[in-house]
C-alpha positions as CSV (number, residue, x, y, z in Angstrom):
1,M,68.0,-128.0,3.7
2,L,67.7,-128.4,0.5
3,T,65.0,-126.4,-1.1
4,A,63.2,-126.0,-4.7
5,R,66.1,-123.4,-6.3
6,S,68.6,-125.8,-5.1
7,V,67.4,-128.5,-6.9
8,S,67.1,-126.4,-10.0
9,L,70.5,-124.9,-9.9
10,L,71.2,-128.5,-10.8
11,R,70.8,-127.8,-14.0
12,T,73.9,-125.2,-14.2
13,P,77.1,-127.6,-13.4
14,L,80.3,-126.5,-12.7
15,S,83.3,-127.8,-13.8
16,R,85.3,-130.3,-11.3
17,N,88.8,-130.0,-10.3
18,A,90.5,-133.2,-11.0
19,S,94.0,-133.6,-10.2
20,S,96.1,-134.5,-13.6
21,I,98.3,-136.2,-11.9
22,A,96.0,-138.8,-10.8
23,Q,94.4,-138.9,-14.2
24,K,97.7,-139.0,-15.6
25,Y,97.9,-142.4,-14.2
26,S,94.3,-143.6,-14.2
27,K,94.0,-143.2,-18.2
28,A,97.8,-144.7,-18.6
29,A,96.3,-147.5,-16.7
30,Y,92.7,-148.2,-18.5
31,Q,94.3,-148.1,-22.1
32,A,97.0,-150.6,-21.2
33,S,93.9,-153.0,-19.9
34,L,91.4,-152.1,-22.6
35,A,94.2,-152.9,-25.2
36,K,95.0,-155.8,-23.6
37,S,91.3,-157.1,-23.4
38,P,87.9,-156.2,-22.0
39,A,88.4,-158.8,-19.4
40,T,91.9,-157.2,-18.2
41,L,90.0,-154.1,-18.1
42,T,87.2,-156.0,-15.8
43,K,89.5,-157.5,-13.8
44,V,92.1,-154.7,-13.2
45,H,88.7,-152.3,-12.1
46,G,87.8,-155.3,-9.4
47,E,91.2,-155.1,-8.5
48,L,91.7,-151.6,-7.8
49,T,87.8,-151.4,-6.6
50,A,89.3,-153.9,-3.8
51,I,92.8,-152.5,-3.1
52,S,90.2,-149.1,-2.3
53,A,88.3,-150.8,0.3
54,A,91.2,-152.6,1.9
55,I,92.7,-148.9,2.1
56,K,89.6,-147.5,3.7
57,S,89.1,-150.4,5.6
58,S,92.9,-150.9,7.2
59,P,95.2,-148.1,9.2
60,D,98.7,-150.4,7.8
61,L,97.7,-149.3,4.3
62,S,96.5,-145.9,4.2
63,G,99.4,-145.0,6.4
64,F,101.6,-147.0,4.0
65,I,100.1,-144.9,1.0
66,S,100.5,-141.9,2.8
67,N,103.7,-142.0,3.9
68,P,106.4,-140.6,1.3
69,T,109.0,-141.1,4.0
70,L,109.4,-144.8,3.7
71,S,112.8,-146.9,2.8
72,A,112.6,-148.8,-0.9
73,S,112.6,-152.2,1.2
74,E,109.5,-150.8,3.0
75,R,107.8,-149.6,0.3
76,H,108.4,-152.9,-1.3
77,A,106.8,-155.0,1.7
78,G,103.8,-152.4,1.2
79,L,103.3,-153.0,-2.3
80,E,102.8,-156.8,-1.3
81,A,100.5,-156.0,1.3
82,V,98.4,-153.7,-1.7
83,Y,98.6,-156.7,-4.0
84,K,97.3,-159.3,-1.6
85,A,94.6,-156.8,-1.5
86,A,93.8,-157.3,-4.4
87,G,92.1,-160.5,-4.5
88,A,92.9,-164.4,-3.7
89,G,93.0,-164.9,-7.8
90,G,96.6,-163.3,-8.0
91,V,97.5,-159.2,-9.2
92,S,97.1,-158.8,-12.8
93,E,100.9,-156.9,-14.1
94,I,98.7,-153.5,-15.3
95,T,97.7,-153.5,-11.3
96,K,101.3,-153.9,-10.4
97,N,102.8,-152.0,-12.8
98,L,100.2,-149.2,-11.8
99,F,101.4,-149.4,-8.3
100,T,105.3,-150.1,-8.9
101,V,105.4,-146.4,-11.0
102,L,103.2,-144.3,-8.2
103,S,106.1,-145.5,-5.5
104,E,108.7,-145.3,-7.5
105,N,108.0,-141.6,-8.4
106,G,106.8,-140.8,-4.8
107,R,102.7,-140.4,-6.0
108,L,101.4,-143.8,-3.6
109,G,99.4,-140.8,-2.1
110,E,97.8,-140.0,-5.3
111,T,96.4,-143.8,-5.2
112,Q,92.9,-143.1,-4.3
113,G,92.2,-140.4,-6.8
114,V,94.0,-142.6,-9.3
115,I,91.1,-145.1,-8.5
116,D,88.1,-142.8,-8.4
117,D,89.1,-141.7,-12.1
118,F,89.9,-145.1,-13.6
119,E,86.1,-146.0,-12.2
120,S,84.9,-142.6,-13.8
121,L,86.6,-144.5,-17.1
122,V,85.4,-147.7,-17.1
123,A,81.7,-145.7,-15.8
124,K,82.3,-144.2,-19.2
125,Y,83.0,-147.0,-21.4
126,K,79.9,-149.1,-20.3
127,G,78.0,-145.8,-21.2
128,E,77.1,-145.7,-17.2
129,L,77.1,-142.0,-15.0
130,E,77.7,-142.1,-11.6
131,V,76.4,-139.2,-9.3
132,T,77.4,-138.6,-6.2
133,V,75.4,-136.1,-3.8
134,T,77.3,-135.4,-0.6
135,S,75.3,-134.3,2.3
136,A,75.8,-133.5,5.8
137,T,73.3,-136.2,6.7
138,P,71.8,-138.9,5.0
139,L,69.0,-137.5,2.7
140,A,65.3,-138.9,3.1
141,R,64.2,-140.6,0.2
142,D,61.8,-138.8,-1.1
143,I,64.6,-136.0,-1.9
144,L,67.3,-138.4,-3.3
145,S,64.6,-139.5,-5.6
146,K,63.8,-135.3,-6.8
147,L,67.3,-135.0,-7.2
148,E,67.5,-138.7,-9.2
149,T,64.9,-137.1,-11.4
150,T,66.2,-133.6,-12.5
151,L,69.7,-135.2,-13.4
152,K,68.3,-137.9,-15.4
153,Q,66.5,-134.9,-17.4
154,S,70.4,-133.0,-17.6
155,Q,72.2,-133.5,-21.3
156,T,74.4,-136.2,-19.3
157,A,72.9,-138.2,-18.1
158,Q,70.7,-138.0,-21.5
159,Q,74.0,-139.8,-23.2
160,A,74.2,-142.1,-20.7
161,K,72.5,-145.7,-20.6
162,S,72.4,-145.8,-17.1
163,V,72.4,-143.5,-14.3
164,K,73.0,-144.4,-10.7
165,V,72.8,-142.3,-7.4
166,S,74.3,-142.4,-4.4
167,N,74.3,-140.6,-1.3
168,K,77.6,-140.0,0.5
169,V,78.0,-138.3,4.1
170,N,80.5,-136.4,4.9
171,P,79.3,-133.9,8.5
172,N,82.3,-131.2,6.8
173,I,79.8,-129.7,4.3
174,L,78.0,-128.3,7.7
175,G,74.5,-128.5,5.3
176,G,73.3,-128.7,1.9
177,I,74.5,-130.6,-0.7
178,V,77.4,-131.4,-3.2
179,V,76.9,-133.4,-6.7
180,D,79.7,-134.7,-8.7
181,F,78.8,-135.9,-11.9
182,G,80.8,-137.0,-14.8
183,D,83.0,-134.1,-14.9
184,K,81.0,-131.5,-12.7
185,T,81.0,-130.4,-9.5
186,I,78.1,-128.7,-8.2
187,D,78.6,-127.6,-4.9
188,L,75.6,-125.8,-3.0
189,S,77.3,-126.7,0.7
190,V,77.3,-124.4,3.6
191,Q,80.9,-125.2,3.9
192,S,81.5,-123.5,0.4
193,R,79.2,-120.3,1.3
194,V,81.4,-119.9,4.7
195,T,84.4,-120.3,2.7
196,K,83.3,-117.9,-0.2
197,L,82.1,-115.1,2.9
198,N,85.2,-115.3,4.1
199,T,87.3,-114.9,1.3
200,L,85.3,-111.7,0.5
201,L,86.0,-110.4,4.0
202,Q,89.6,-110.7,3.6
203,Q,89.8,-109.0,0.3
204,S,87.6,-106.4,2.3
205,V,90.1,-105.9,5.0
């Protein structure tokens, strides 16, 4: 259960461990898009969002992204499917180049991390702060409202033009919450506590 103490702990954020590999690719794509024009950045952002949704909904695309053993011809066919998922208007060269390099370097498995970090860069550019509250079950509206109020009082939120809070459900955390915002993560999940307990027990043996 989320307690008042849990909410108060949100004022003491911890650093989030992001993939440095994913950040390298997302930053390159972001800088190339913005250097061309804000409209290009918007287009690439839209394409990556569409691709992310397609990967999550399509077992074939998901399998392609996560399979590092595919031949060159299979990767080519898979990339064409990725580009098609980007939208009917024709995929941008920046998005094509991004996935070509990921494929050639054997980094397609980093795709979701690249897209997530790209979205964070775009949100920062727009002055937006996206907050994701992960819980084992959907949070009640009043609890989510209290969390939003607390988060808006943080220094990070006050520097943003707008704050968007969403609730993501992940039964694997068992209970409690995990809050991701900006480059911070606050892990108040039961799973985190169990992991820490197991570590302590192993150290004492």
